[in-house]
Every structure is written in C-alpha cells, then in structure tokens.
Amino acid sequence: MATTTTTTTTMGGLHRLISRSSCSRRTFAASTLPQRPRAIAVRVRSSSAGVTKSQRQRQRQVKLTYLEINSWVWEVGGARILVDPILAGNLDFGAPWLFDAAKKRLKNLGVQDVLQPPGVDLLLITQSLDDHCHARTLAQLAAAAPDLPVVTTPNARPVLAALPTPFRDVTYLEPGQSTNCNGGGVRILATPGPVLGPPWQRPENGYIMFLLQEEEEDAKGLVYYEPHCVYDRSFLEKEALRADVVITPVVKQLLPANFTLVAGQEDAVELASLLRARYVVPMSNGDVDAKGLLTAVVATEGTVEAFKGMLADTLPEAQLLHPTPGVPLHIHLPHLT
C-alpha cells in the first residue's frame, strides 16, 4: 500500500502499550490493497430513484452531533448514523490503572438515550480498538437493538463475534469498498486509515459519505471522517475524492520521543486541501477527564487557532466549524449543478 502522509500509530500505540503490561456493494480501485472476504449484506430500506428537487435540497443538509471522544450522531441524506459510540462507562482499554478516560460533559448519556425516537438507522465503526469499537457499549447496543445494521472494518470482527448478543446485520468493508446505507440514499466508501501493527496488516477505516443520486455526476462526497487524521494520500488522489465536510482532529497528541497517538495541524490542513473541503469540523478526542500512569506522559502539540491560521493560508475558502458536545451542528451545503 502507498505510504501514508504520517507515520502516526494513533491510539493503537496506546493500546499496545497497555497490552504489553441489505446492501449493494461496489469496489473502488485501492492501489495494492489485499483482497478480503466479501461484505455481508445490509438491507436497503429506501431508494434514491425518483428523488425530487425538494428532497434533494433537504439531503444536502448535514447535521452533526458530537458525543465526545470519537463518538457522533450524523444525519446525512435522510439517514441517522451512530459513529464509534462510547456510551457505557469509561474508555480504559481494559487497564484502568494505566489509562482511564471519562467524558467531560455528556457523562450520563447512555445507549437508551441514542436509541430513543427518532433512533438511529446505522452503526458505523472505524477501527477495532476500544476507543472506536467499545465492547461494553456494543454489548448494550446489540442487546437492545440486535437488528441495527452495522458497517465496520473487518479488523473489528473478533470484538463483534465476542458480544453476548450478536448484531444480526453486519457489513465488513475493506478500504476501497462501499455499501449503501439503509435509511436513505447514502453510499459509504471506506478509505485507508492507520495500520495498527506490522506494515502488511490491513489498515483501519476512514469513510466518505456520498448521496446516491449525485455519485454518478461527481466524486464529491458530503462528509469525510477518519478520527486520528491518518490517511493514504495516494488513494485519495487516485480516486479524485472530494468532501464538502471534513471531520478530523487538528491538535496532535504525542508520547515521549514524538510517538504520535493522534495527528493534526499540518496533516489536517493537507487533508482538507486534498479533499477540497468547504467546512472543517475539528474533533477534541483528547479533551477528557483522564487518570492513570500514561496521562503524565501524553502531550499535545499545536492549537485550534494555529490550525485555523494554516487552513486560511492554504484553503482560504474553507470554514472552521466548532462542534459543542450534545448540540447539533447544522450545515447547509451548496447544491451541485
């Protein structure tokens, strides 16, 4: 696979430190990515055929609700998508004495809260580690809503297989593969994220959301998301991928010797430029109440204001939109002509 823009190992590095102590599917060209088993089917509840002008205008409106750490609820193209949820206890990678992180604001938000009407149409998981594939949360979700469709990386298969109550409708996407989201006219393309292991290991996933009725006209996606600002530049360039909204961290998180947990700053600027973003939504996935031995050695590099300045120099037409945890961020996107 082509070299990523950074040697970042993201939260996978933290995880290794702790360890030591109904669906149509389409494949994009993916460089030399290995071939893997086919995705499991996901039901399609609605079709984009015959979409009216007013419906199309509504679908160009995106609503993003940040749930802290790496968790979101997105409303995209008529679908409500729950992303990387942590809704049951803290984030501790199974070793709370070493690292134990709690949300600062949405401490009491739980699984039943996000399942209340209007509920969610899809669960989207980017990576296989606990800060994205949170086993305690997934166990509660699967018990309460076993038919909730799931789209995820194949790397998360062992975690999902170990749940006491399994999800019944799971699609595993390799980078370069895509699937239709049940709930309303959205195609989800998996993009290469970080490699959390040896170089030959399958990368984790980022994702781009497309409106189905637009995809044949233009490769312009609605939303791009990769939660640690790790991406394969050659993949994005080869597919000529674009995204109106880029969700990414912008402040780096580092361990001693510049061991990167989360990238950002100039890497986030380059990502926004590659995708020709109109809006950048910065994540604050390191803004937690944390304790444990590792908290003393995790440092940050850069600021949101520094990123804003770099973005203005490189991509002056892009706007920076700050999400407030628990408060929907409404984005009205320009219509394609």
Short mmCIF file of C-alpha atoms in Angstrom, two decimals:
data_model
loop_
_atom_site.label_atom_id
_atom_site.label_comp_id
_atom_site.label_asym_id
_atom_site.label_seq_id
_atom_site.Cartn_x
_atom_site.Cartn_y
_atom_site.Cartn_z
CA MET A 1 0.00 0.00 0.00
CA ALA A 2 1.16 3.52 -0.68
CA THR A 3 2.84 5.34 2.17
CA THR A 4 0.52 7.40 4.35
CA THR A 5 1.19 11.05 4.94
CA THR A 6 2.33 10.40 8.50
CA THR A 7 3.88 7.57 10.47
CA THR A 8 1.21 8.02 13.11
CA THR A 9 0.14 4.92 15.03
CA THR A 10 -2.79 6.70 16.76
CA MET A 11 -4.49 5.14 19.79
CA GLY A 12 -3.23 1.77 18.58
CA GLY A 13 0.11 2.74 20.08
CA LEU A 14 -1.57 3.36 23.43
CA HIS A 15 -3.40 0.05 23.14
CA ARG A 16 -0.16 -1.86 22.52
CA LEU A 17 1.50 -0.19 25.49
CA ILE A 18 -1.40 -1.29 27.67
CA SER A 19 -1.39 -4.82 26.25
CA ARG A 20 2.24 -5.30 26.98
CA SER A 21 1.83 -4.57 30.63
CA SER A 22 -29.35 -5.07 2.95
CA CYS A 23 -26.78 -3.83 0.62
CA SER A 24 -25.28 -3.30 -2.77
CA ARG A 25 -21.51 -3.25 -2.71
CA ARG A 26 -19.04 -1.62 -5.03
CA THR A 27 -15.25 -1.66 -5.01
CA PHE A 28 -13.10 1.34 -5.90
CA ALA A 29 -9.55 0.90 -7.12
CA ALA A 30 -7.45 0.63 -3.98
CA SER A 31 -3.82 0.57 -5.09
CA THR A 32 -2.28 -2.71 -3.92
CA LEU A 33 -4.69 -3.32 -1.06
CA PRO A 34 -5.16 -7.09 -0.49
CA GLN A 35 -8.35 -8.87 -1.46
CA ARG A 36 -10.51 -9.91 1.51
CA PRO A 37 -13.79 -11.77 2.07
CA ARG A 38 -16.91 -10.21 0.62
CA ALA A 39 -19.07 -7.96 2.76
CA ILE A 40 -22.16 -9.30 4.47
CA ALA A 41 -25.42 -7.88 3.10
CA VAL A 42 -27.22 -4.91 4.62
CA ARG A 43 -30.87 -4.21 3.88
CA VAL A 44 -31.74 -1.12 1.83
CA ARG A 45 -34.85 0.50 3.26
CA SER A 46 -35.23 3.29 0.76
CA SER A 47 -34.19 4.12 -2.76
CA SER A 48 -32.75 7.26 -4.32
CA ALA A 49 -34.71 6.67 -7.53
CA GLY A 50 -37.13 9.46 -8.38
CA VAL A 51 -35.73 11.91 -5.85
CA THR A 52 -37.49 15.27 -6.17
CA LYS A 53 -35.73 18.63 -6.15
CA SER A 54 -37.05 19.47 -2.67
CA GLN A 55 -35.94 16.08 -1.33
CA ARG A 56 -32.52 16.59 -2.85
CA GLN A 57 -32.22 20.02 -1.24
CA ARG A 58 -33.06 18.52 2.16
CA GLN A 59 -30.46 15.81 1.65
CA ARG A 60 -27.76 18.43 1.08
CA GLN A 61 -28.25 19.45 4.70
CA VAL A 62 -25.98 17.70 7.21
CA LYS A 63 -26.50 17.61 10.96
CA LEU A 64 -23.57 16.52 13.15
CA THR A 65 -23.89 15.94 16.90
CA TYR A 66 -20.62 15.37 18.73
CA LEU A 67 -20.84 12.94 21.66
CA GLU A 68 -17.21 13.46 22.80
CA ILE A 69 -14.09 11.30 22.33
CA ASN A 70 -14.67 9.73 18.86
CA SER A 71 -18.47 9.42 19.08
CA TRP A 72 -21.05 11.13 16.87
CA VAL A 73 -24.59 11.02 15.58
CA TRP A 74 -24.76 12.19 11.97
CA GLU A 75 -27.84 12.96 9.92
CA VAL A 76 -26.80 12.58 6.29
CA GLY A 77 -29.10 12.14 3.30
CA GLY A 78 -32.05 11.11 5.45
CA ALA A 79 -30.08 8.56 7.48
CA ARG A 80 -29.19 8.83 11.18
CA ILE A 81 -25.78 7.25 11.75
CA LEU A 82 -24.22 6.45 15.13
CA VAL A 83 -20.41 6.58 14.87
CA ASP A 84 -17.80 4.98 17.17
CA PRO A 85 -20.03 5.19 20.25
CA ILE A 86 -18.76 5.16 23.84
CA LEU A 87 -21.95 5.15 25.90
CA ALA A 88 -21.31 2.61 28.67
CA GLY A 89 -18.64 3.50 31.19
CA ASN A 90 -15.21 4.94 30.63
CA LEU A 91 -12.55 4.34 27.98
CA ASP A 92 -9.82 2.25 29.60
CA PHE A 93 -8.61 -0.38 27.08
CA GLY A 94 -9.10 -2.98 29.81
CA ALA A 95 -6.39 -1.47 32.05
CA PRO A 96 -7.88 1.45 34.01
CA TRP A 97 -4.83 1.67 36.27
CA LEU A 98 -2.81 2.67 33.22
CA PHE A 99 -5.37 4.80 31.35
CA ASP A 100 -8.96 5.66 32.29
CA ALA A 101 -10.79 8.44 30.41
CA ALA A 102 -14.25 9.85 31.09
CA LYS A 103 -16.26 12.35 29.08
CA LYS A 104 -16.32 15.87 30.46
CA ARG A 105 -19.85 16.94 29.51
CA LEU A 106 -22.07 14.07 28.40
CA LYS A 107 -21.29 11.83 31.36
CA ASN A 108 -24.81 10.44 31.71
CA LEU A 109 -25.58 9.85 28.03
CA GLY A 110 -26.30 6.16 27.52
CA VAL A 111 -27.33 3.62 24.90
CA GLN A 112 -31.05 4.02 25.55
CA ASP A 113 -30.76 7.78 25.04
CA VAL A 114 -29.47 7.44 21.47
CA LEU A 115 -32.00 4.69 20.68
CA GLN A 116 -34.96 6.86 21.69
CA PRO A 117 -37.01 8.13 18.72
CA PRO A 118 -36.01 9.11 16.13
CA GLY A 119 -33.35 6.49 16.91
CA VAL A 120 -30.56 5.54 14.53
CA ASP A 121 -30.50 3.75 11.18
CA LEU A 122 -26.91 2.53 11.18
CA LEU A 123 -23.91 1.91 13.44
CA LEU A 124 -20.60 2.91 11.81
CA ILE A 125 -17.27 1.75 13.30
CA THR A 126 -13.90 2.98 12.02
CA GLN A 127 -11.38 0.91 13.97
CA SER A 128 -11.08 -2.27 16.03
CA LEU A 129 -9.70 -0.74 19.24
CA ASP A 130 -11.65 0.25 22.33
CA ASP A 131 -11.77 3.98 21.59
CA HIS A 132 -13.85 3.19 18.48
CA CYS A 133 -15.13 -0.36 18.96
CA HIS A 134 -16.10 -0.04 22.64
CA ALA A 135 -17.10 -3.53 23.73
CA ARG A 136 -19.24 -2.50 26.72
CA THR A 137 -21.22 -0.08 24.59
CA LEU A 138 -21.58 -2.55 21.72
CA ALA A 139 -22.83 -5.26 24.10
CA GLN A 140 -25.61 -2.96 25.30
CA LEU A 141 -26.46 -1.81 21.77
CA ALA A 142 -26.65 -5.35 20.43
CA ALA A 143 -28.82 -6.48 23.34
CA ALA A 144 -31.22 -3.57 22.86
CA ALA A 145 -31.19 -3.43 19.03
CA PRO A 146 -29.77 -6.65 17.52
CA ASP A 147 -31.19 -5.79 14.08
CA LEU A 148 -29.41 -2.43 13.90
CA PRO A 149 -27.29 -2.56 10.72
CA VAL A 150 -23.55 -2.23 11.31
CA VAL A 151 -20.84 -1.12 8.87
CA THR A 152 -17.30 -1.65 10.10
CA THR A 153 -13.73 -2.69 9.36
CA PRO A 154 -13.04 -6.45 9.19
CA ASN A 155 -10.50 -5.82 11.95
CA ALA A 156 -13.43 -5.44 14.36
CA ARG A 157 -14.80 -8.93 13.63
CA PRO A 158 -13.32 -10.54 16.80
CA VAL A 159 -14.88 -7.87 19.03
CA LEU A 160 -18.30 -8.22 17.41
CA ALA A 161 -18.10 -12.01 17.46
CA ALA A 162 -17.47 -12.00 21.21
CA LEU A 163 -20.59 -9.98 22.09
CA PRO A 164 -23.06 -11.91 24.28
CA THR A 165 -25.86 -10.94 21.87
CA PRO A 166 -24.60 -10.58 18.30
CA PHE A 167 -25.63 -7.98 15.77
CA ARG A 168 -27.53 -9.77 13.00
CA ASP A 169 -26.78 -7.42 10.12
CA VAL A 170 -23.09 -6.58 9.72
CA THR A 171 -21.21 -5.35 6.65
CA TYR A 172 -17.40 -5.53 6.74
CA LEU A 173 -15.76 -3.05 4.36
CA GLU A 174 -12.16 -3.14 3.22
CA PRO A 175 -10.62 0.20 2.22
CA GLY A 176 -11.82 0.82 -1.32
CA GLN A 177 -15.17 -0.95 -0.85
CA SER A 178 -18.52 0.75 -0.42
CA THR A 179 -22.08 -0.04 0.61
CA ASN A 180 -25.50 1.62 0.57
CA CYS A 181 -26.81 2.85 3.90
CA ASN A 182 -30.33 1.78 4.80
CA GLY A 183 -32.33 4.81 5.78
CA GLY A 184 -31.96 7.00 2.75
CA GLY A 185 -29.88 7.25 -0.39
CA VAL A 186 -26.37 7.31 1.09
CA ARG A 187 -23.33 5.38 -0.10
CA ILE A 188 -20.49 4.80 2.37
CA LEU A 189 -16.98 4.37 0.96
CA ALA A 190 -14.24 3.00 3.23
CA THR A 191 -10.86 4.72 2.88
CA PRO A 192 -7.49 3.62 4.30
CA GLY A 193 -6.76 4.75 7.84
CA PRO A 194 -3.90 3.82 10.19
CA VAL A 195 -2.11 0.48 10.21
CA LEU A 196 -2.09 -0.70 13.84
CA GLY A 197 0.59 -3.34 13.56
CA PRO A 198 3.10 -4.63 11.00
CA PRO A 199 3.14 -2.92 7.58
CA TRP A 200 1.38 -5.84 5.89
CA GLN A 201 -1.60 -5.68 8.24
CA ARG A 202 -4.93 -4.44 6.94
CA PRO A 203 -5.40 -0.72 7.66
CA GLU A 204 -8.28 0.53 9.75
CA ASN A 205 -11.00 2.59 8.07
CA GLY A 206 -11.94 6.15 7.36
CA TYR A 207 -15.20 6.84 5.50
CA ILE A 208 -16.69 9.19 2.91
CA MET A 209 -20.47 9.62 2.60
CA PHE A 210 -22.00 10.17 -0.85
CA LEU A 211 -25.56 10.92 -1.94
CA LEU A 212 -26.51 8.16 -4.35
CA GLN A 213 -28.21 10.42 -6.89
CA GLU A 214 -25.08 12.58 -7.06
CA GLU A 215 -22.37 9.97 -7.15
CA GLU A 216 -22.51 9.29 -10.86
CA GLU A 217 -22.19 13.02 -11.58
CA ASP A 218 -19.32 13.82 -9.29
CA ALA A 219 -16.93 12.22 -6.81
CA LYS A 220 -17.81 14.98 -4.34
CA GLY A 221 -18.71 13.42 -1.03
CA LEU A 222 -20.74 15.01 1.71
CA VAL A 223 -18.72 14.01 4.79
CA TYR A 224 -15.24 12.55 5.30
CA TYR A 225 -14.24 11.11 8.67
CA GLU A 226 -11.08 9.48 10.00
CA PRO A 227 -10.70 10.01 13.74
CA HIS A 228 -6.91 10.25 14.06
CA CYS A 229 -6.01 12.26 10.92
CA VAL A 230 -4.24 9.32 9.27
CA TYR A 231 -4.93 8.85 5.57
CA ASP A 232 -3.44 7.47 2.36
CA ARG A 233 -2.75 10.47 0.16
CA SER A 234 -2.22 8.35 -2.97
CA PHE A 235 -5.63 6.67 -2.53
CA LEU A 236 -7.45 9.98 -2.17
CA GLU A 237 -5.60 11.43 -5.18
CA LYS A 238 -6.05 8.38 -7.41
CA GLU A 239 -9.80 8.28 -6.82
CA ALA A 240 -10.03 12.10 -7.11
CA LEU A 241 -12.13 12.05 -3.95
CA ARG A 242 -13.68 15.22 -2.57
CA ALA A 243 -15.73 16.00 0.53
CA ASP A 244 -17.66 19.11 1.49
CA VAL A 245 -17.24 18.44 5.23
CA VAL A 246 -14.06 17.03 6.76
CA ILE A 247 -14.21 15.84 10.38
CA THR A 248 -10.72 15.45 11.81
CA PRO A 249 -8.59 16.13 14.86
CA VAL A 250 -6.44 19.23 14.46
CA VAL A 251 -4.35 19.14 17.67
CA LYS A 252 -1.69 16.43 17.90
CA GLN A 253 -1.39 14.04 20.85
CA LEU A 254 2.11 12.70 21.47
CA LEU A 255 4.00 10.32 23.73
CA PRO A 256 7.72 10.83 24.51
CA ALA A 257 10.14 10.58 21.56
CA ASN A 258 7.43 12.08 19.30
CA PHE A 259 5.42 8.85 19.28
CA THR A 260 2.16 10.08 17.76
CA LEU A 261 -1.19 9.00 19.17
CA VAL A 262 -3.30 11.45 17.15
CA ALA A 263 -2.13 13.58 14.21
CA GLY A 264 -3.37 17.03 13.24
CA GLN A 265 -2.09 20.53 12.45
CA GLU A 266 -0.31 20.47 9.05
CA ASP A 267 -1.58 16.93 8.35
CA ALA A 268 -5.16 18.11 8.87
CA VAL A 269 -4.56 21.11 6.60
CA GLU A 270 -3.21 18.84 3.86
CA LEU A 271 -6.22 16.53 4.26
CA ALA A 272 -8.68 19.39 3.91
CA SER A 273 -6.80 20.64 0.85
CA LEU A 274 -6.72 17.20 -0.79
CA LEU A 275 -10.48 16.81 -0.36
CA ARG A 276 -11.19 20.47 -1.25
CA ALA A 277 -13.24 20.82 1.91
CA ARG A 278 -15.73 23.65 2.30
CA TYR A 279 -16.01 23.04 6.04
CA VAL A 280 -13.63 21.53 8.59
CA VAL A 281 -15.10 20.27 11.86
CA PRO A 282 -12.31 19.82 14.44
CA MET A 283 -12.52 16.94 16.89
CA SER A 284 -11.44 17.17 20.52
CA ASN A 285 -10.92 13.47 21.13
CA GLY A 286 -8.18 14.17 23.67
CA ASP A 287 -10.35 16.51 25.75
CA VAL A 288 -11.28 14.05 28.50
CA ASP A 289 -11.04 13.65 32.26
CA ALA A 290 -8.24 11.09 32.37
CA LYS A 291 -6.26 9.33 35.05
CA GLY A 292 -3.72 6.54 35.14
CA LEU A 293 0.01 6.26 34.68
CA LEU A 294 0.04 7.21 30.99
CA THR A 295 -1.68 10.54 31.49
CA ALA A 296 1.54 12.04 32.83
CA VAL A 297 3.40 11.43 29.56
CA VAL A 298 0.77 12.31 26.93
CA ALA A 299 1.41 15.78 25.50
CA THR A 300 -0.32 17.95 22.91
CA GLU A 301 1.22 19.88 20.03
CA GLY A 302 -0.43 22.80 18.28
CA THR A 303 -3.71 24.61 18.89
CA VAL A 304 -7.00 25.07 17.12
CA GLU A 305 -6.06 28.70 16.47
CA ALA A 306 -2.76 27.67 14.88
CA PHE A 307 -4.62 25.22 12.65
CA LYS A 308 -7.12 27.92 11.72
CA GLY A 309 -4.28 30.15 10.56
CA MET A 310 -2.66 27.41 8.48
CA LEU A 311 -6.01 26.49 6.94
CA ALA A 312 -6.68 30.12 5.99
CA ASP A 313 -3.31 30.33 4.25
CA THR A 314 -3.75 27.06 2.33
CA LEU A 315 -7.50 26.85 1.75
CA PRO A 316 -8.94 30.32 2.39
CA GLU A 317 -12.45 29.41 1.20
CA ALA A 318 -12.83 26.70 3.88
CA GLN A 319 -14.67 27.48 7.10
CA LEU A 320 -13.84 26.07 10.54
CA LEU A 321 -16.97 24.97 12.45
CA HIS A 322 -16.60 24.12 16.14
CA PRO A 323 -18.96 21.43 17.48
CA THR A 324 -20.36 21.68 21.00
CA PRO A 325 -20.88 18.25 22.60
CA GLY A 326 -24.55 17.31 22.58
CA VAL A 327 -25.62 20.26 20.39
CA PRO A 328 -26.46 19.52 16.72
CA LEU A 329 -24.30 21.37 14.21
CA HIS A 330 -26.39 22.18 11.11
CA ILE A 331 -24.51 22.57 7.83
CA HIS A 332 -26.35 23.66 4.67
CA LEU A 333 -24.27 22.56 1.71
CA PRO A 334 -24.29 24.09 -1.77
CA HIS A 335 -26.25 22.18 -4.38
CA LEU A 336 -24.49 20.55 -7.29
CA THR A 337 -25.44 21.91 -10.69
#
